[in-house]
Coordinates of C-alpha atoms and ligand atoms in Angstrom, one line a residue:
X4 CA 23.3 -5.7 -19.2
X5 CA 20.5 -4.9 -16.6
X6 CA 21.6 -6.0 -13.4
X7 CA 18.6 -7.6 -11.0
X8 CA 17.6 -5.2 -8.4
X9 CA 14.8 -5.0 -5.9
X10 CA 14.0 -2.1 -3.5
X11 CA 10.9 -2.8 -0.5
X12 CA 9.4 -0.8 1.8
X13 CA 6.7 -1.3 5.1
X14 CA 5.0 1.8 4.7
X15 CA 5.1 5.1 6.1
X16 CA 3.9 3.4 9.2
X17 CA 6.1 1.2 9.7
X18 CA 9.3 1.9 11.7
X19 CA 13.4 2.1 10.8
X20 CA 13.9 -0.2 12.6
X21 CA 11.5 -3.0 11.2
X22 CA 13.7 -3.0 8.1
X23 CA 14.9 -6.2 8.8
X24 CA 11.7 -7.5 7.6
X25 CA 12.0 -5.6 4.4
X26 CA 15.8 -6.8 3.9
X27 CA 14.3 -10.5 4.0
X28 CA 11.4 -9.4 1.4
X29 CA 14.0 -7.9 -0.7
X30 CA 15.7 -11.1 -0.5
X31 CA 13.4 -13.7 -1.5
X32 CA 12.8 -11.3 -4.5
X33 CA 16.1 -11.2 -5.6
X34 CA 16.0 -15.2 -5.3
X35 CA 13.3 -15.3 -7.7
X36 CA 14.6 -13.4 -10.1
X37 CA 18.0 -15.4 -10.1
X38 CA 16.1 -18.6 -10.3
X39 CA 13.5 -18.6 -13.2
X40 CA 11.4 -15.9 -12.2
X41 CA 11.0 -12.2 -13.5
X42 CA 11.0 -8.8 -12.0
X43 CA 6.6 -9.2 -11.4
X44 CA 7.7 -12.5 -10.0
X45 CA 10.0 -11.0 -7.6
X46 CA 7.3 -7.9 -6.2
X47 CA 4.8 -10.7 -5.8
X48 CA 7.1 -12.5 -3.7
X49 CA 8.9 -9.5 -1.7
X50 CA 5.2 -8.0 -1.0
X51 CA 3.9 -11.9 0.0
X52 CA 7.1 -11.9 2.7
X53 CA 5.9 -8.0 3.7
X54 CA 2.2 -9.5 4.2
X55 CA 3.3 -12.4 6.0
X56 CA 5.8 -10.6 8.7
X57 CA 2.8 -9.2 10.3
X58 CA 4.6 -5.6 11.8
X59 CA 3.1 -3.6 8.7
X60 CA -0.2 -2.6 7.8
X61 CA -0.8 -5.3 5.0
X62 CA -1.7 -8.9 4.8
X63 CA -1.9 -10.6 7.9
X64 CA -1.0 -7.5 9.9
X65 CA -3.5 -5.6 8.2
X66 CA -5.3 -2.6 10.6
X67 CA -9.1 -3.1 11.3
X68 CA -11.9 -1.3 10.3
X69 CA -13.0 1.4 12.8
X70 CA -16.2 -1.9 13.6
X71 CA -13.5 -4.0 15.0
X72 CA -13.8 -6.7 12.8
X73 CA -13.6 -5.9 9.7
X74 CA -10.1 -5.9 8.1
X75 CA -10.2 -4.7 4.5
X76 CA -7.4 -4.8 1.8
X77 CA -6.6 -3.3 -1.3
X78 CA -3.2 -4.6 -3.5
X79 CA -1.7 -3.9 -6.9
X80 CA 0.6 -5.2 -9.2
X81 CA 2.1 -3.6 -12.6
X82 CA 4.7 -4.4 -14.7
X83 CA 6.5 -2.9 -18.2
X84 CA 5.4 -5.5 -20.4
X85 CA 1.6 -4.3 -19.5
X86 CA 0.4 -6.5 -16.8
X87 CA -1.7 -5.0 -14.4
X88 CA -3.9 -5.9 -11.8
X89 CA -5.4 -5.2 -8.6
X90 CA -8.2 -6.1 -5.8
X91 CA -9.7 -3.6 -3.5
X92 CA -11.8 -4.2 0.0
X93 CA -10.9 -8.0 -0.1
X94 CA -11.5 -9.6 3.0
X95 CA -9.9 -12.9 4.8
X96 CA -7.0 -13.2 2.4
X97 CA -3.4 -13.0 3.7
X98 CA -1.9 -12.5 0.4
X99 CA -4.2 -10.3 -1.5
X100 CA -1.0 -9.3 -3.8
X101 CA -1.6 -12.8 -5.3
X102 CA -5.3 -12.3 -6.2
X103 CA -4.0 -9.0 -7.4
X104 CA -1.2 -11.0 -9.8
X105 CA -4.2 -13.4 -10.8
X106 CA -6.2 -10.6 -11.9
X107 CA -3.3 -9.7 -13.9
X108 CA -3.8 -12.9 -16.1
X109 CA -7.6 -12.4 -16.2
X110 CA -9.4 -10.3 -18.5
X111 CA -9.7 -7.1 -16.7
X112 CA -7.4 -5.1 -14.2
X113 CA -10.0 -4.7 -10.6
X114 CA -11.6 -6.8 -9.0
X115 CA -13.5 -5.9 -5.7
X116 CA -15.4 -6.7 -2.7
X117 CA -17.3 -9.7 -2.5
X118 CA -16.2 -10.7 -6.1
X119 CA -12.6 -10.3 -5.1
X120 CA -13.4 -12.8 -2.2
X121 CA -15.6 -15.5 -4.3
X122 CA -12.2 -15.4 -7.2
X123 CA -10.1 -16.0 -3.8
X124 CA -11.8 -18.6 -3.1
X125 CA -11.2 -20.0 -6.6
X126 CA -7.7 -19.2 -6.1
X127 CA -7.3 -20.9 -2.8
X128 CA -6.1 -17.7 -1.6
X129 CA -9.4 -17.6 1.0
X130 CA -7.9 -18.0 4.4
X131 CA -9.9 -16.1 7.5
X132 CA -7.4 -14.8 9.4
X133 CA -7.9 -12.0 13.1
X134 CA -6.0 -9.2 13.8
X135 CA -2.8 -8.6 15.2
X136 CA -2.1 -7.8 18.9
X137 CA -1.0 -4.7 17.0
X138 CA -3.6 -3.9 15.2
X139 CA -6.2 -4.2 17.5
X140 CA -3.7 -1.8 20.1
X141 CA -3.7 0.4 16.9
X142 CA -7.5 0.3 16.8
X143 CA -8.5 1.1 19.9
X144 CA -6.0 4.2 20.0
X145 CA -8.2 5.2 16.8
X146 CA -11.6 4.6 18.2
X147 CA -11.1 6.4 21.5
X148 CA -9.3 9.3 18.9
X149 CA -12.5 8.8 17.0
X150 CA -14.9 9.2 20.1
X151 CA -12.5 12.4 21.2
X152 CA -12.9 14.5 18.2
X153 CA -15.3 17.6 19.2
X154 CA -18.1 17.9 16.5
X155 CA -17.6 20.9 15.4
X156 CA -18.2 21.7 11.6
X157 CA -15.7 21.6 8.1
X158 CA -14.8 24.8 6.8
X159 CA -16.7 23.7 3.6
X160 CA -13.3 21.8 2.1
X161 CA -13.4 18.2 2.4
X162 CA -11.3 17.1 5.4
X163 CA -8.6 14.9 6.3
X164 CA -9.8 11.7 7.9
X165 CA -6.9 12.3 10.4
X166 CA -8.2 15.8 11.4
X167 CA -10.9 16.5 14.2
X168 CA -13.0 17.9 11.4
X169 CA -13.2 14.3 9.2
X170 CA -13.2 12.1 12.5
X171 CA -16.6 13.8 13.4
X172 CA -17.8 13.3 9.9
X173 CA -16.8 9.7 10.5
X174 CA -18.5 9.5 13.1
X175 CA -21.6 11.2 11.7
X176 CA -21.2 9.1 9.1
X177 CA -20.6 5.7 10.2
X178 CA -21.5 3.1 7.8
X179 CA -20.3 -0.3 9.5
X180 CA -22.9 -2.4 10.4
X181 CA -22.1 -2.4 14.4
X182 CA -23.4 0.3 15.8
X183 CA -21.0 3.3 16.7
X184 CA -21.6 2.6 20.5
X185 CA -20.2 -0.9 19.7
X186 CA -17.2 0.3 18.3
X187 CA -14.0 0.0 20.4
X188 CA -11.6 2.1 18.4
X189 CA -8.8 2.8 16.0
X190 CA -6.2 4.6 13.4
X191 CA -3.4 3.3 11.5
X192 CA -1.8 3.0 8.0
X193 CA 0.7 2.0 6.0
X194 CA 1.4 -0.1 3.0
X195 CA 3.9 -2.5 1.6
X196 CA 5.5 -2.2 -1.8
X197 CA 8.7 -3.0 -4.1
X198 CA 9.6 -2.2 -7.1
X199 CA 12.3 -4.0 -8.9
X200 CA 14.4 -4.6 -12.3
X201 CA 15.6 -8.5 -13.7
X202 CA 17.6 -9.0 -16.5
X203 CA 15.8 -8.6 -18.9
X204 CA 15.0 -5.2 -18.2
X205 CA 11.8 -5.8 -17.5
X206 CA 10.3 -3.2 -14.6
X207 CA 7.6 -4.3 -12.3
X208 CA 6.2 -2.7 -8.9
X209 CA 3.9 -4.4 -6.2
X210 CA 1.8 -2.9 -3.3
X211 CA -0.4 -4.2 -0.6
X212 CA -2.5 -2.4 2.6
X213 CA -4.7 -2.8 4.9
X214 CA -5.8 0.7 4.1
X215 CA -5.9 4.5 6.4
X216 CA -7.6 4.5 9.1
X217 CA -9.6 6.0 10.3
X218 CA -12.1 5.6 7.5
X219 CA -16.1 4.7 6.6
X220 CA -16.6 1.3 5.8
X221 CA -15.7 0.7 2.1
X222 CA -13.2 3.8 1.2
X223 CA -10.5 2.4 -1.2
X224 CA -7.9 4.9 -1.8
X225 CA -4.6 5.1 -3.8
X226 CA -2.9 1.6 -3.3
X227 CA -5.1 -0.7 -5.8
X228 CA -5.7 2.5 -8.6
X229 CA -3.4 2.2 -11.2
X230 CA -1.1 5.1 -11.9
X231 CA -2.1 6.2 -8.2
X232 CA -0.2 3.9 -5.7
X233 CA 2.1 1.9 -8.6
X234 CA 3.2 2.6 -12.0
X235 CA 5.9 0.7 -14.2
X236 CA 7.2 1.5 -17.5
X237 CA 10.3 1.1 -19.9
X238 CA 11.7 3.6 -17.7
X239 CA 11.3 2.4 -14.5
X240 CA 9.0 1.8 -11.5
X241 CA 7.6 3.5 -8.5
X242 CA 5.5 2.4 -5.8
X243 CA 4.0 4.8 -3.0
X244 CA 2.3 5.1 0.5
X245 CA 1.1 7.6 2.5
X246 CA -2.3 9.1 2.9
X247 CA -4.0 7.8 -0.3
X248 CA -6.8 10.6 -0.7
X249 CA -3.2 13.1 -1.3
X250 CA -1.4 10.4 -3.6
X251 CA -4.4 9.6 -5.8
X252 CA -5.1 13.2 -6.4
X253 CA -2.0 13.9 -8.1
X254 CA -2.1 10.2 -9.9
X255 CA 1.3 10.5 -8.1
X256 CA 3.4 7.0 -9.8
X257 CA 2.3 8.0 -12.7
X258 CA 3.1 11.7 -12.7
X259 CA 6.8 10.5 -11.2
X260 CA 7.0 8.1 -13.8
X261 CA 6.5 10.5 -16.5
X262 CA 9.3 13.3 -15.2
X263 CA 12.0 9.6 -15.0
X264 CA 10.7 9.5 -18.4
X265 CA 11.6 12.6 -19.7
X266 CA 14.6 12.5 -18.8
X267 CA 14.9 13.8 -15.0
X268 CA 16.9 11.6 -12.2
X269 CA 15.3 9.9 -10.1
X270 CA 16.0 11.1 -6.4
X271 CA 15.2 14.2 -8.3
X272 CA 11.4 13.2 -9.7
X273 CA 10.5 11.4 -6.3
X274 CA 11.3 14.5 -4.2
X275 CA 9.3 16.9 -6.8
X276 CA 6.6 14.3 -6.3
X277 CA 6.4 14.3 -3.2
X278 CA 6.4 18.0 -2.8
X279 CA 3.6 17.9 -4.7
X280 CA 1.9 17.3 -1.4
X281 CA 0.4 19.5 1.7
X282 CA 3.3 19.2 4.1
X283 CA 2.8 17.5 7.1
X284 CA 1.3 14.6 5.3
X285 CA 2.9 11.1 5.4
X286 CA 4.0 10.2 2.4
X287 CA 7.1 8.0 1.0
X288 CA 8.0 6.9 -2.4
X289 CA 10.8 3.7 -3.6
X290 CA 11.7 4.0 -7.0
X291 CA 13.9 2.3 -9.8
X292 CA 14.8 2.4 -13.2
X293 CA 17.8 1.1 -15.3
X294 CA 20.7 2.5 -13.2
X295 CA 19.3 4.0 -10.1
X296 CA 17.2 3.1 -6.6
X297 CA 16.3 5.2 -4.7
X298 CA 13.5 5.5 -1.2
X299 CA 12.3 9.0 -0.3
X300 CA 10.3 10.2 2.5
X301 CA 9.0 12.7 5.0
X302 CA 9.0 10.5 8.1
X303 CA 11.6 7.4 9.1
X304 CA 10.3 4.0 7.6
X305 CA 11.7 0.6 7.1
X306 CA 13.1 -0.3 3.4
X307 CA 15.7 -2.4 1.9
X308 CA 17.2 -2.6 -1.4
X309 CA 19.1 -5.3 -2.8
X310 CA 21.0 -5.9 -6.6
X311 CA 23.7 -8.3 -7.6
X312 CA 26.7 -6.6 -8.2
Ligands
LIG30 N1 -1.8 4.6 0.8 C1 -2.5 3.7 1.7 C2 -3.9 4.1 1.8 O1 -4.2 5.2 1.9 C3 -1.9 3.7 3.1 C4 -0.5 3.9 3.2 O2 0.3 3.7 2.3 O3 0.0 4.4 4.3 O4 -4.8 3.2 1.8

């Protein structure tokens, strides 16, 4: 008998004490699954509650681009059975988790940019939306971080976007159509995610962001990349955040995944996969499978779990 059981998290932005918002996503995904719906049904609903709170860096409190205006999101959803789907740099949708579940029905897995936006539209998903008093606080902290940065050059590895060396290269770079004088500024991140088990056994594991920042127009990282930011299987599921550039490296739900699978706990797999990264970078993991939860991460962040017993 698998007993229903959903575990949420804001993102390793998001604070310990915001985990009130992630008790009330947990919540309505337990709901679901006692009413008709299944473990995918519950992370869709969970991460739509996360989106809709507006505290963490997804949905409607989504960061902005380092132009000030643009607020770009990537989201996933995976499941046991095989479903997958995901969007990436979708703009002026509140809920991309639920263009990510329709892509799931479709016949492919991605869908981006402004073909993500037209299938939106299709949805009735399309809904411009501004930013946050928080977000745009968060964005001009990132700009004037941005402006900061001396120029001086990478020691020939590809830097962090949080270090001085990849904020000048951001700068350098910049791709947004404003000019960079225009530009306030800004830096934030975080995701939203659950991962959850119904009775049927059935594993499934949702994520949504608003991305890093700072970042060049267009970078999509971990959160929409299957086996990156999600992965579910008869095992169990896992759902990550953190710098994406570290997580997709080391394909890191997928990699967890595969030690659950062989065998290993899961407290146990989470922490090796998270060691897998450089320390110092943020980075969290929720995972589940059929007789364990567990949340693991470097900094304090809000989550919730929540089973009947
Ligand atoms: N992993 C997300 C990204 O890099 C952000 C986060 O989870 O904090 O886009």
């Amino acid at each position: 008998m698998n007993v229903p059981t959903i575990v949420t998290h804001g993102g390793t932005g998001s604070k310990r004490e915001e985990s009130d918002g992630c008790e009330a996503a947990a919540q309505s995904g337990l709901r679901e699954m006692t009413g008709r719906g299944d473990a995918l049904a519950a992370v869709v609903k969970a991460v739509t509650v996360l989106e809709e709170d507006g505290r963490f860096n997804a949905g409607r409190g989504a960061s902005l681009g380092m132009d000030g205006k643009t607020m770009s999101c990537d989201a996933a959803v995976v499941d046991s059975r095989g479903k997958l789907g995901a969007v990436a740099n979708l703009l002026e949708v509140p809920h991309p988790v639920q263009v990510a579940r329709a892509v799931a029905d479709t016949p492919h897995h991605l869908v981006v940019g402004a073909g993500a936006l037209e299938l939106a539209k299709r949805l009735g998903l399309h809904e411009p939306y501004g930013p946050t008093e928080k977000s745009k606080a968060e964005y001009r902290e990132q700009v004037e971080a941005l402006r900061r940065a001396p120029a001086g050059a990478a020691d020939g590895a590809a830097p962090d976007a949080e270090s001085d060396a990849g904020k000048a290269m951001i700068r350098r770079l910049w791709n947004y159509p404003v000019p960079w004088g225009d530009a306030v500024n800004r830096a934030a991140h975080a995701t939203v995610g659950a991962v959850a088990r119904d009775a049927g056994g059935v594993f499934a594991a949702a994520a949504s962001t608003g991305g890093s920042m700072p970042a060049l127009l267009g970078r999509v990282a971990d959160t929409p990349l299957p086996g990156c930011g999600t992965h579910a299987g008869p095992a169990g599921a896992i759902a990550c955040t953190g710098i994406g550039e570290h997580i997709l490296k080391h394909h890191l739900a997928w990699q967890v995944y595969q030690w659950i699978d062989g065998g290993m706990r899961l407290r146990e797999a989470m922490e090796r996969g998270m060691a897998l990264l450089p320390e110092g970078v943020q980075v969290a993991l929720i995972g589940i499978t059929r007789d364990d939860t567990a949340v693991v991460s470097r900094q304090p962040m809000a989550s919730a779990v929540a089973g009947l017993s």
